[in-house]
Amino acid sequence: MSNVVYFSKMFQAVPHLAQVASQLPGTFVSTRRSTLQATRRLYPALDTARYLRWLGPFSQGARLLKKADVIVTGSPYRSFLQPYGAKKCTVFHGTYMMLSKQALLANSHFDLLCVTGPRMQQMIQRFAPEISLNTVATGFLPFCEFPAASAEQRQHTLTKLKLTPELKTVVYTSSRRGEGSWDLVAEQLVRTTPSSFNLVLRPHPSQSLTPRRADRASFRRVIQLAAARPNTLVDLTSHPLPSLLSVADLLISDANSPAEESLFYDVPQLFIETALYNADLIREQAVREAMHEEDTAQMQTLYACGPRQFVAGPINYAELIERAIAEAPTYARQRASYFSWVFGERDQCAHQRVAQAIRTQLLS
């Protein structure tokens, strides 16, 4: 029997890896206790082990990695993985919005790269003459666990979340610490979102699972405010993101991966821009990282899927939310076009394709 090990320090890759593990059993290894705790909570069927640096090669995680025939991950981890003789495969965490030349070079050590959709394939082909990669088109793994949306599913999910099924639901997802809008937006959203809406706030896992002092203080303030507002949930990665997206009537985001993923359900969008993260800064970063200019321009059409709001301080979100929902039909064609470019079809079989590719290309 082949030894397959799934590895990630960050939780963001776990939903991808767990889907592959459901088809190709193995053990998930992480260096972070917080990542393992969240994994065991959300994916209890997945075997887990911790890599402890202070134990070196004697930790369970290190021993599993050493014996592995294949290591599957979602980030480059070039120096970490280099000592292990296993074949290596990446499934890319998140939706990998900015697949620049530098990003491809950072992943060039993998024996197999699983391509999530047309956008990624297009970006890889841009640099094919310069960078030789072994790729396979598989589709987007998290879609495998996206629930089928229905009135019954909505009723069940919102009730489980202790929200009111009869109300429309606003979901806010911020980007990672250092560039996300959480500190500027979260408290004001709780204060100003009309009471006629359910409100779900979900900080990025980089904050919720490994909070620093400032993060913990912010969460306490937001949770205290949420306790005084009916139908409000502050989710510190306790619930699967697909469940939250499946009941969203509006997604407020920093134009991040959850915004793209939510288009699986054609969720209306409201985009937040700040001095730390906005369309101009993304364009500048793409230029620095040698991303193809056509890919950069097409990537930024995500901002054309809904209204945009620049935030520099406290604002009232009531009118913005009402307007974004009312105007959602005018953005429907762009949402469909953007989803098609990034993901192709609403396919939920990527885990089977990845597992088969690993069996045939790396384990045979």
GROMACS .gro file of C-alpha atoms in nm:
model
  364
    1MET     CA    1   0.000   0.000   0.000
    2SER     CA    2   0.136   0.344  -0.095
    3ASN     CA    3   0.204   0.607   0.169
    4VAL     CA    4   0.039   0.938   0.086
    5VAL     CA    5   0.094   1.238   0.312
    6TYR     CA    6  -0.093   1.568   0.288
    7PHE     CA    7   0.099   1.866   0.425
    8SER     CA    8   0.024   2.230   0.497
    9LYS     CA    9   0.121   2.480   0.760
   10MET     CA   10  -0.178   2.700   0.677
   11PHE     CA   11  -0.541   2.598   0.712
   12GLN     CA   12  -0.629   2.758   0.378
   13ALA     CA   13  -0.509   2.449   0.190
   14VAL     CA   14  -0.693   2.199   0.409
   15PRO     CA   15  -1.031   2.209   0.225
   16HIS     CA   16  -0.844   2.121  -0.096
   17LEU     CA   17  -0.635   1.845   0.059
   18ALA     CA   18  -0.926   1.692   0.249
   19GLN     CA   19  -1.118   1.642  -0.075
   20VAL     CA   20  -0.828   1.450  -0.230
   21ALA     CA   21  -0.783   1.246   0.088
   22SER     CA   22  -1.148   1.140   0.068
   23GLN     CA   23  -1.054   0.957  -0.255
   24LEU     CA   24  -0.691   0.873  -0.184
   25PRO     CA   25  -0.650   0.805   0.189
   26GLY     CA   26  -0.348   0.938   0.371
   27THR     CA   27  -0.247   1.139   0.676
   28PHE     CA   28  -0.255   1.516   0.700
   29VAL     CA   29   0.057   1.663   0.863
   30SER     CA   30   0.099   2.020   0.986
   31THR     CA   31   0.348   2.214   1.192
   32ARG     CA   32   0.071   2.423   1.351
   33ARG     CA   33  -0.151   2.307   1.633
   34SER     CA   34  -0.418   2.561   1.533
   35THR     CA   35  -0.434   2.418   1.180
   36LEU     CA   36  -0.469   2.064   1.313
   37GLN     CA   37  -0.740   2.168   1.560
   38ALA     CA   38  -0.947   2.330   1.285
   39THR     CA   39  -0.889   2.031   1.057
   40ARG     CA   40  -1.009   1.783   1.320
   41ARG     CA   41  -1.315   1.997   1.386
   42LEU     CA   42  -1.420   2.039   1.022
   43TYR     CA   43  -1.282   1.715   0.874
   44PRO     CA   44  -1.299   1.456   1.154
   45ALA     CA   45  -1.255   1.163   0.913
   46LEU     CA   46  -0.910   1.284   0.804
   47ASP     CA   47  -0.617   1.126   0.988
   48THR     CA   48  -0.381   1.390   1.126
   49ALA     CA   49  -0.034   1.416   1.277
   50ARG     CA   50   0.184   1.701   1.394
   51TYR     CA   51   0.534   1.787   1.283
   52LEU     CA   52   0.721   1.914   1.588
   53ARG     CA   53   1.039   2.101   1.502
   54TRP     CA   54   1.197   2.048   1.841
   55LEU     CA   55   1.166   1.670   1.800
   56GLY     CA   56   1.321   1.688   1.455
   57PRO     CA   57   1.311   1.354   1.267
   58PHE     CA   58   1.156   1.179   1.568
   59SER     CA   59   0.817   1.354   1.555
   60GLN     CA   60   0.530   1.155   1.406
   61GLY     CA   61   0.484   1.407   1.126
   62ALA     CA   62   0.851   1.394   1.027
   63ARG     CA   63   0.850   1.015   1.022
   64LEU     CA   64   0.543   1.009   0.801
   65LEU     CA   65   0.696   1.258   0.558
   66LYS     CA   66   1.017   1.055   0.541
   67LYS     CA   67   0.828   0.732   0.458
   68ALA     CA   68   0.589   0.895   0.212
   69ASP     CA   69   0.572   0.787  -0.151
   70VAL     CA   70   0.384   1.106  -0.240
   71ILE     CA   71   0.348   1.437  -0.056
   72VAL     CA   72   0.051   1.651  -0.158
   73THR     CA   73   0.040   2.015  -0.054
   74GLY     CA   74  -0.108   2.350  -0.151
   75SER     CA   75   0.189   2.589  -0.122
   76PRO     CA   76   0.548   2.577  -0.253
   77TYR     CA   77   0.732   2.487   0.072
   78ARG     CA   78   1.040   2.425  -0.146
   79SER     CA   79   1.304   2.428   0.128
   80PHE     CA   80   1.087   2.237   0.375
   81LEU     CA   81   1.005   1.957   0.129
   82GLN     CA   82   1.349   1.933  -0.031
   83PRO     CA   83   1.496   1.673   0.212
   84TYR     CA   84   1.216   1.423   0.144
   85GLY     CA   85   1.252   1.177  -0.142
   86ALA     CA   86   0.879   1.141  -0.212
   87LYS     CA   87   0.719   1.256  -0.535
   88LYS     CA   88   0.552   1.591  -0.475
   89CYS     CA   89   0.221   1.734  -0.594
   90THR     CA   90   0.054   2.072  -0.541
   91VAL     CA   91  -0.316   2.147  -0.562
   92PHE     CA   92  -0.274   2.525  -0.498
   93HIS     CA   93  -0.451   2.676  -0.197
   94GLY     CA   94  -0.728   2.931  -0.248
   95THR     CA   95  -0.812   3.024  -0.606
   96TYR     CA   96  -0.456   3.146  -0.678
   97MET     CA   97  -0.562   3.475  -0.833
   98MET     CA   98  -0.214   3.601  -0.923
   99LEU     CA   99  -0.026   3.320  -1.096
  100SER     CA  100   0.273   3.527  -1.203
  101LYS     CA  101   0.601   3.412  -1.351
  102GLN     CA  102   0.758   3.423  -1.006
  103ALA     CA  103   0.475   3.214  -0.863
  104LEU     CA  104   0.525   2.950  -1.131
  105LEU     CA  105   0.897   2.939  -1.069
  106ALA     CA  106   0.829   2.896  -0.697
  107ASN     CA  107   0.622   2.588  -0.781
  108SER     CA  108   0.851   2.442  -1.048
  109HIS     CA  109   0.996   2.180  -0.811
  110PHE     CA  110   0.671   1.983  -0.802
  111ASP     CA  111   0.640   1.660  -0.998
  112LEU     CA  112   0.273   1.736  -1.066
  113LEU     CA  113   0.068   2.056  -1.058
  114CYS     CA  114  -0.312   2.029  -1.054
  115VAL     CA  115  -0.473   2.307  -1.260
  116THR     CA  116  -0.794   2.447  -1.113
  117GLY     CA  117  -0.953   2.598  -1.423
  118PRO     CA  118  -0.917   2.797  -1.747
  119ARG     CA  119  -0.757   3.101  -1.582
  120MET     CA  120  -0.476   2.898  -1.429
  121GLN     CA  121  -0.425   2.706  -1.753
  122GLN     CA  122  -0.409   3.033  -1.946
  123MET     CA  123  -0.153   3.180  -1.706
  124ILE     CA  124   0.064   2.867  -1.713
  125GLN     CA  125   0.061   2.863  -2.093
  126ARG     CA  126   0.187   3.223  -2.099
  127PHE     CA  127   0.521   3.106  -1.961
  128ALA     CA  128   0.533   2.753  -2.102
  129PRO     CA  129   0.832   2.825  -2.331
  130GLU     CA  130   1.038   2.937  -2.027
  131ILE     CA  131   0.909   2.716  -1.745
  132SER     CA  132   0.861   2.342  -1.793
  133LEU     CA  133   0.585   2.204  -1.571
  134ASN     CA  134   0.393   1.877  -1.553
  135THR     CA  135   0.028   1.979  -1.517
  136VAL     CA  136  -0.310   1.811  -1.521
  137ALA     CA  137  -0.649   1.984  -1.550
  138THR     CA  138  -0.857   1.878  -1.250
  139GLY     CA  139  -1.097   2.157  -1.153
  140PHE     CA  140  -1.144   2.338  -0.824
  141LEU     CA  141  -1.133   2.102  -0.526
  142PRO     CA  142  -1.341   2.292  -0.267
  143PHE     CA  143  -1.642   2.277  -0.499
  144CYS     CA  144  -1.658   1.905  -0.419
  145GLU     CA  145  -1.807   1.988  -0.079
  146PHE     CA  146  -2.028   2.280  -0.183
  147PRO     CA  147  -2.383   2.185  -0.082
  148ALA     CA  148  -2.660   2.186  -0.340
  149ALA     CA  149  -2.853   2.507  -0.281
  150SER     CA  150  -3.224   2.462  -0.212
  151ALA     CA  151  -3.494   2.610   0.009
  152GLU     CA  152  -3.463   2.311   0.242
  153GLN     CA  153  -3.083   2.337   0.258
  154ARG     CA  154  -3.105   2.709   0.329
  155GLN     CA  155  -3.358   2.657   0.607
  156HIS     CA  156  -3.144   2.383   0.764
  157THR     CA  157  -2.815   2.575   0.738
  158LEU     CA  158  -2.943   2.907   0.873
  159THR     CA  159  -3.121   2.731   1.159
  160LYS     CA  160  -2.800   2.545   1.243
  161LEU     CA  161  -2.616   2.878   1.242
  162LYS     CA  162  -2.885   3.017   1.478
  163LEU     CA  163  -2.991   3.273   1.220
  164THR     CA  164  -3.339   3.347   1.085
  165PRO     CA  165  -3.416   3.163   0.759
  166GLU     CA  166  -3.676   3.419   0.653
  167LEU     CA  167  -3.420   3.701   0.638
  168LYS     CA  168  -3.168   3.775   0.364
  169THR     CA  169  -2.810   3.698   0.470
  170VAL     CA  170  -2.502   3.920   0.435
  171VAL     CA  171  -2.166   3.743   0.462
  172TYR     CA  172  -1.842   3.937   0.510
  173THR     CA  173  -1.504   3.771   0.445
  174SER     CA  174  -1.184   3.968   0.491
  175SER     CA  175  -0.839   3.900   0.348
  176ARG     CA  176  -0.534   3.796   0.544
  177ARG     CA  177  -0.371   3.994   0.822
  178GLY     CA  178  -0.168   4.288   0.697
  179GLU     CA  179  -0.386   4.368   0.398
  180GLY     CA  180  -0.740   4.267   0.493
  181SER     CA  181  -1.016   4.514   0.574
  182TRP     CA  182  -1.132   4.352   0.901
  183ASP     CA  183  -1.010   4.628   1.134
  184LEU     CA  184  -1.181   4.898   0.927
  185VAL     CA  185  -1.503   4.716   0.845
  186ALA     CA  186  -1.613   4.452   1.098
  187GLU     CA  187  -1.734   4.670   1.385
  188GLN     CA  188  -1.912   4.915   1.156
  189LEU     CA  189  -2.087   4.634   0.974
  190VAL     CA  190  -2.234   4.509   1.302
  191ARG     CA  191  -2.336   4.862   1.400
  192THR     CA  192  -2.494   4.968   1.070
  193THR     CA  193  -2.625   4.660   0.887
  194PRO     CA  194  -3.006   4.684   0.893
  195SER     CA  195  -3.179   4.450   1.136
  196SER     CA  196  -3.374   4.304   0.844
  197PHE     CA  197  -3.061   4.102   0.751
  198ASN     CA  198  -2.873   3.810   0.899
  199LEU     CA  199  -2.507   3.906   0.929
  200VAL     CA  200  -2.211   3.665   0.921
  201LEU     CA  201  -1.856   3.793   0.974
  202ARG     CA  202  -1.565   3.562   0.897
  203PRO     CA  203  -1.209   3.687   0.943
  204HIS     CA  204  -0.931   3.526   0.743
  205PRO     CA  205  -0.789   3.205   0.900
  206SER     CA  206  -0.452   3.380   0.938
  207GLN     CA  207  -0.624   3.591   1.203
  208SER     CA  208  -0.889   3.361   1.344
  209LEU     CA  209  -0.669   3.052   1.393
  210THR     CA  210  -0.345   3.226   1.490
  211PRO     CA  211  -0.463   3.553   1.644
  212ARG     CA  212  -0.221   3.812   1.774
  213ARG     CA  213  -0.302   4.040   2.063
  214ALA     CA  214  -0.461   4.302   1.838
  215ASP     CA  215  -0.669   4.033   1.664
  216ARG     CA  216  -0.796   3.893   1.993
  217ALA     CA  217  -0.890   4.241   2.111
  218SER     CA  218  -1.075   4.308   1.785
  219PHE     CA  219  -1.263   3.977   1.805
  220ARG     CA  220  -1.372   4.055   2.161
  221ARG     CA  221  -1.510   4.392   2.055
  222VAL     CA  222  -1.690   4.254   1.751
  223ILE     CA  223  -1.833   3.957   1.943
  224GLN     CA  224  -1.957   4.191   2.215
  225LEU     CA  225  -2.126   4.410   1.955
  226ALA     CA  226  -2.268   4.103   1.781
  227ALA     CA  227  -2.421   3.979   2.105
  228ALA     CA  228  -2.638   4.291   2.113
  229ARG     CA  229  -2.751   4.253   1.751
  230PRO     CA  230  -3.002   3.976   1.666
  231ASN     CA  231  -2.912   3.732   1.388
  232THR     CA  232  -2.538   3.796   1.392
  233LEU     CA  233  -2.263   3.535   1.373
  234VAL     CA  234  -1.889   3.593   1.414
  235ASP     CA  235  -1.737   3.277   1.270
  236LEU     CA  236  -1.375   3.214   1.367
  237THR     CA  237  -1.347   2.923   1.121
  238SER     CA  238  -1.589   2.705   1.316
  239HIS     CA  239  -1.814   2.644   1.015
  240PRO     CA  240  -1.728   2.531   0.661
  241LEU     CA  241  -1.697   2.828   0.428
  242PRO     CA  242  -1.914   2.659   0.160
  243SER     CA  243  -2.206   2.645   0.402
  244LEU     CA  244  -2.180   3.019   0.462
  245LEU     CA  245  -2.151   3.098   0.092
  246SER     CA  246  -2.447   2.875   0.009
  247VAL     CA  247  -2.686   3.094   0.211
  248ALA     CA  248  -2.539   3.435   0.123
  249ASP     CA  249  -2.762   3.688  -0.048
  250LEU     CA  250  -2.469   3.932  -0.058
  251LEU     CA  251  -2.097   3.878  -0.013
  252ILE     CA  252  -1.891   4.170   0.114
  253SER     CA  253  -1.521   4.108   0.058
  254ASP     CA  254  -1.182   4.249  -0.031
  255ALA     CA  255  -1.212   4.095  -0.381
  256ASN     CA  256  -1.046   3.779  -0.253
  257SER     CA  257  -1.071   3.402  -0.304
  258PRO     CA  258  -1.405   3.367  -0.118
  259ALA     CA  259  -1.551   3.629  -0.353
  260GLU     CA  260  -1.452   3.416  -0.651
  261GLU     CA  261  -1.569   3.092  -0.486
  262SER     CA  262  -1.908   3.242  -0.399
  263LEU     CA  263  -1.978   3.286  -0.770
  264PHE     CA  264  -2.049   2.912  -0.771
  265TYR     CA  265  -2.385   3.024  -0.629
  266ASP     CA  266  -2.391   3.349  -0.833
  267VAL     CA  267  -2.385   3.548  -0.508
  268PRO     CA  268  -2.415   3.927  -0.551
  269GLN     CA  269  -2.099   4.115  -0.453
  270LEU     CA  270  -1.993   4.431  -0.269
  271PHE     CA  271  -1.619   4.498  -0.285
  272ILE     CA  272  -1.422   4.682  -0.018
  273GLU     CA  273  -1.106   4.870  -0.113
  274THR     CA  274  -0.865   5.021   0.138
  275ALA     CA  275  -0.527   5.191   0.136
  276LEU     CA  276  -0.371   4.849   0.202
  277TYR     CA  277  -0.556   4.649  -0.063
  278ASN     CA  278  -0.722   4.789  -0.374
  279ALA     CA  279  -0.730   4.747  -0.750
  280ASP     CA  280  -0.438   4.985  -0.808
  281LEU     CA  281  -0.213   4.808  -0.558
  282ILE     CA  282  -0.301   4.469  -0.704
  283ARG     CA  283  -0.204   4.596  -1.048
  284GLU     CA  284   0.128   4.726  -0.915
  285GLN     CA  285   0.200   4.394  -0.747
  286ALA     CA  286   0.121   4.206  -1.067
  287VAL     CA  287   0.371   4.422  -1.257
  288ARG     CA  288   0.641   4.362  -0.994
  289GLU     CA  289   0.586   3.987  -1.012
  290ALA     CA  290   0.589   3.978  -1.394
  291MET     CA  291   0.230   3.871  -1.436
  292HIS     CA  292   0.114   3.892  -1.798
  293GLU     CA  293  -0.063   4.224  -1.858
  294GLU     CA  294  -0.365   4.063  -2.024
  295ASP     CA  295  -0.410   3.827  -1.728
  296THR     CA  296  -0.379   4.122  -1.490
  297ALA     CA  297  -0.647   4.317  -1.675
  298GLN     CA  298  -0.882   4.018  -1.686
  299MET     CA  299  -0.825   3.940  -1.318
  300GLN     CA  300  -0.929   4.292  -1.225
  301THR     CA  301  -1.266   4.248  -1.394
  302LEU     CA  302  -1.368   4.080  -1.067
  303TYR     CA  303  -1.430   4.437  -0.951
  304ALA     CA  304  -1.688   4.469  -1.229
  305CYS     CA  305  -1.901   4.193  -1.069
  306GLY     CA  306  -2.052   4.436  -0.816
  307PRO     CA  307  -2.028   4.785  -0.666
  308ARG     CA  308  -1.704   4.901  -0.500
  309GLN     CA  309  -1.654   5.105  -0.184
  310PHE     CA  310  -1.328   5.262  -0.071
  311VAL     CA  311  -1.308   5.258   0.309
  312ALA     CA  312  -1.074   5.478   0.512
  313GLY     CA  313  -1.279   5.509   0.832
  314PRO     CA  314  -1.624   5.449   0.984
  315ILE     CA  315  -1.910   5.449   0.735
  316ASN     CA  316  -2.275   5.342   0.735
  317TYR     CA  317  -2.322   5.022   0.535
  318ALA     CA  318  -2.703   5.021   0.533
  319GLU     CA  319  -2.751   5.197   0.200
  320LEU     CA  320  -2.454   5.016   0.040
  321ILE     CA  321  -2.600   4.676   0.129
  322GLU     CA  322  -2.948   4.762   0.006
  323ARG     CA  323  -2.810   4.904  -0.319
  324ALA     CA  324  -2.576   4.611  -0.385
  325ILE     CA  325  -2.863   4.364  -0.354
  326ALA     CA  326  -3.103   4.575  -0.559
  327GLU     CA  327  -2.848   4.623  -0.839
  328ALA     CA  328  -2.729   4.260  -0.842
  329PRO     CA  329  -2.914   4.171  -1.167
  330THR     CA  330  -2.718   4.436  -1.360
  331TYR     CA  331  -2.393   4.254  -1.276
  332ALA     CA  332  -2.521   3.902  -1.347
  333ARG     CA  333  -2.364   3.867  -1.692
  334GLN     CA  334  -2.022   3.977  -1.564
  335ARG     CA  335  -2.045   3.738  -1.267
  336ALA     CA  336  -2.117   3.449  -1.505
  337SER     CA  337  -1.836   3.551  -1.740
  338TYR     CA  338  -1.584   3.582  -1.458
  339PHE     CA  339  -1.679   3.245  -1.308
  340SER     CA  340  -1.644   3.079  -1.648
  341TRP     CA  341  -1.295   3.226  -1.696
  342VAL     CA  342  -1.169   3.122  -1.354
  343PHE     CA  343  -1.336   2.783  -1.300
  344GLY     CA  344  -1.497   2.672  -1.625
  345GLU     CA  345  -1.802   2.473  -1.523
  346ARG     CA  346  -1.976   2.415  -1.189
  347ASP     CA  347  -1.808   2.079  -1.162
  348GLN     CA  348  -1.777   1.887  -0.832
  349CYS     CA  349  -1.552   1.596  -0.934
  350ALA     CA  350  -1.206   1.752  -0.902
  351HIS     CA  351  -1.113   1.525  -0.609
  352GLN     CA  352  -1.159   1.218  -0.829
  353ARG     CA  353  -0.940   1.364  -1.105
  354VAL     CA  354  -0.661   1.467  -0.866
  355ALA     CA  355  -0.660   1.126  -0.698
  356GLN     CA  356  -0.649   0.949  -1.033
  357ALA     CA  357  -0.369   1.173  -1.160
  358ILE     CA  358  -0.160   1.099  -0.852
  359ARG     CA  359  -0.221   0.725  -0.888
  360THR     CA  360  -0.128   0.713  -1.255
  361GLN     CA  361   0.154   0.967  -1.265
  362LEU     CA  362   0.319   0.945  -0.923
  363LEU     CA  363   0.230   0.606  -0.776
  364SER     CA  364   0.234   0.373  -1.075
   0.00000   0.00000   0.00000
